[in-house]
Coordinates of C-alpha atoms and ligand atoms in Angstrom, one line a residue:
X1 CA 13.1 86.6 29.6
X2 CA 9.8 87.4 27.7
X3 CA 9.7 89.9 25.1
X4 CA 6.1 91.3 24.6
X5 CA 5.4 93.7 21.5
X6 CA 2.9 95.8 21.6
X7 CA 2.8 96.6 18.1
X8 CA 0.0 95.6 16.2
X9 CA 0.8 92.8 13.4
X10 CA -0.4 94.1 9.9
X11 CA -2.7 91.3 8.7
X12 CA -3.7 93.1 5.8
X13 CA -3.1 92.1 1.9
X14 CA -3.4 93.7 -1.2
X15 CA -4.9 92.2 -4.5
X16 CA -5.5 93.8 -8.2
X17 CA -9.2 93.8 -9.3
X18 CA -10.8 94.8 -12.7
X19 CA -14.5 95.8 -11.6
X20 CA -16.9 94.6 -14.4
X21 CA -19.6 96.7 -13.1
X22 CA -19.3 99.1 -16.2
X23 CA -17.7 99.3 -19.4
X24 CA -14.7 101.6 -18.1
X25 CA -13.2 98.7 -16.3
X26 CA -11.2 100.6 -13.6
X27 CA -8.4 98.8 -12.8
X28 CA -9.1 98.4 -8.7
X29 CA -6.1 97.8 -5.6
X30 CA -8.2 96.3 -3.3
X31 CA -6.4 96.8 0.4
X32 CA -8.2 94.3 2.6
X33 CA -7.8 92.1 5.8
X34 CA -9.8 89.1 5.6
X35 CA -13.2 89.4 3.8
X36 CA -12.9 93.0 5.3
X37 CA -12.3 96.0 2.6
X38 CA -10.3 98.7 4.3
X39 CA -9.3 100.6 0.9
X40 CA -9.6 100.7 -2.5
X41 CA -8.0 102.6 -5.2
X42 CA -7.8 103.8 -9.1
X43 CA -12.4 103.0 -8.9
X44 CA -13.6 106.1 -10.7
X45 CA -17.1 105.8 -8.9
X46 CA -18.8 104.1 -5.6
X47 CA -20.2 101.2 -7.4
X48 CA -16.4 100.3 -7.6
X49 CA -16.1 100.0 -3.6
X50 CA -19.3 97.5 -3.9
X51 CA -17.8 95.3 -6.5
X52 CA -14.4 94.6 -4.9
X53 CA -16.4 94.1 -1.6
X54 CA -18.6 91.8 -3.2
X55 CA -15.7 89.8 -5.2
X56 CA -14.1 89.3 -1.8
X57 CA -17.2 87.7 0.1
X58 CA -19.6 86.4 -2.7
X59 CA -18.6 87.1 -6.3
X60 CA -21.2 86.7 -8.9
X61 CA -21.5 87.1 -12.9
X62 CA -24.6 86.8 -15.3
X63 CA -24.6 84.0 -17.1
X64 CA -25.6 83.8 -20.4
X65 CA -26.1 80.7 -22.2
X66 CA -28.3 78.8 -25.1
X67 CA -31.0 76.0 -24.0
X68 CA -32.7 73.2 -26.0
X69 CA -35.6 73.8 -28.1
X70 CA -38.3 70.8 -29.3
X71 CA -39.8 72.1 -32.6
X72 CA -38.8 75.8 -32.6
X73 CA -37.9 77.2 -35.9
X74 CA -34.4 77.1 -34.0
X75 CA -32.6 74.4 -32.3
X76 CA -31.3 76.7 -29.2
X77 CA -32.7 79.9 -27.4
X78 CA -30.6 82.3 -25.2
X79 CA -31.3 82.2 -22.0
X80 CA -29.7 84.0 -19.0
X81 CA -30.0 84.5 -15.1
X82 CA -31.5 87.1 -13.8
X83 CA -29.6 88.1 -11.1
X84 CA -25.6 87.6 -10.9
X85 CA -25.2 84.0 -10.2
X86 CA -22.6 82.9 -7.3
X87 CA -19.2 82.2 -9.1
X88 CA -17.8 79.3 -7.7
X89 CA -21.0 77.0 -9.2
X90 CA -21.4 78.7 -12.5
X91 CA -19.8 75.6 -13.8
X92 CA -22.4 73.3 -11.7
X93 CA -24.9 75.7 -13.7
X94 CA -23.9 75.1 -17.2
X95 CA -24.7 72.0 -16.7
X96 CA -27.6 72.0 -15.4
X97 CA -28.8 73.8 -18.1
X98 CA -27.0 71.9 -20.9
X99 CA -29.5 69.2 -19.4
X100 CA -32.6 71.4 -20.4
X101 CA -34.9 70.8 -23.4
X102 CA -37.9 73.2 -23.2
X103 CA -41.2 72.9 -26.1
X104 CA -41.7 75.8 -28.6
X105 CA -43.1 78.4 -28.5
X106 CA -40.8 80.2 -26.3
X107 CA -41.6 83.4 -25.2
X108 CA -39.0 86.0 -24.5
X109 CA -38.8 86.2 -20.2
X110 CA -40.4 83.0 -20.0
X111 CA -38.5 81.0 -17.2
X112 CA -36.8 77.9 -18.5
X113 CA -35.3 76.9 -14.6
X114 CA -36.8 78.0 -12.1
X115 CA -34.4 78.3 -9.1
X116 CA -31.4 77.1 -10.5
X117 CA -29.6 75.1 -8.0
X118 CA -31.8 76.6 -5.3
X119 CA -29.8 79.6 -5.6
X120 CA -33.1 81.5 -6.0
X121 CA -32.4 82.6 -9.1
X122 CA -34.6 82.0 -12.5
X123 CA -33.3 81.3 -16.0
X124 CA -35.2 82.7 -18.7
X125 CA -35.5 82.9 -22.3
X126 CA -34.0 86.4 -23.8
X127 CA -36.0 86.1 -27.0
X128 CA -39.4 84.7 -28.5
X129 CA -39.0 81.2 -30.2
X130 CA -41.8 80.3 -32.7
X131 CA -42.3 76.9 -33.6
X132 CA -41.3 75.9 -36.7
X133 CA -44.3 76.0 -39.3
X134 CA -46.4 78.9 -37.9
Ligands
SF4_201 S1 -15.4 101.8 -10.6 FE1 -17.3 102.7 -11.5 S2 -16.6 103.6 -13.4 FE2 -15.0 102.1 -12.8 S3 -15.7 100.2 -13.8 FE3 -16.6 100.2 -11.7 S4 -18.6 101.0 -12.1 FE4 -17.4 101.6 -13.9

């Protein structure tokens, strides 16, 4: 004899989130199934629904970092993405860029990779970098 159930099997798991979106850091309960959000709680505003969503089907971070300079009055310049870069190559990233050497003068927004990884997504200087001497 066959039993059949008719009951739906729950397929649906729970995970604990800190969105990063601001500096309140709500501690999220993300109730999903699959890549699929079906609730969230303890986010004090909607950009928290968008983060956990995000973080379960492409998360992302800025990356900040320093690049080489040749004859700056400096040896590094910050640089960082900008846009949130895809988590799971941010490693594959850093170095990438470790393998950058740039000339001064550096201007602040100038992009020092263009396209990083073919992520679409530009590296660029956050500050002016005189050469040394001027
Ligand atoms: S849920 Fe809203 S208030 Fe809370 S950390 Fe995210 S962006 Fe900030």
């Amino acid at each position: 004899m066959t039993r059949i159930f008719d009951r739906k099997m729950d397929m649906s798991a729970t995970e604990k989130i800190i969105c990063i979106t601001c500096p309140m850091g709500c501690n999220l309960t993300v109730t999903h199934e699959g890549a699929t959000v079906l609730r969230v709680n303890g986010n004090a505003c909607k950009r928290g629904l968008k983060f956990a969503e995000g973080e379960l089907t492409d998360p992302r971070r800025m990356v900040a970092t320093t690049v080489r300079v040749r004859g700056g009055i400096h040896p590094l310049v910050p640089v960082y993405t900008e846009e949130p870069f895809p988590k799971p190559r941010i490693f594959e990233l850093l170095d990438e860029i470790r393998r950058v050497e740039i000339e001064a003068p550096v201007t602040m927004n100038q992009v020092v990779l263009e396209n990083a990884l073919g992520e679409g997504i530009d590296v660029i200087a956050s500050r002016d970098m005189p050469e040394a001497g001027t």
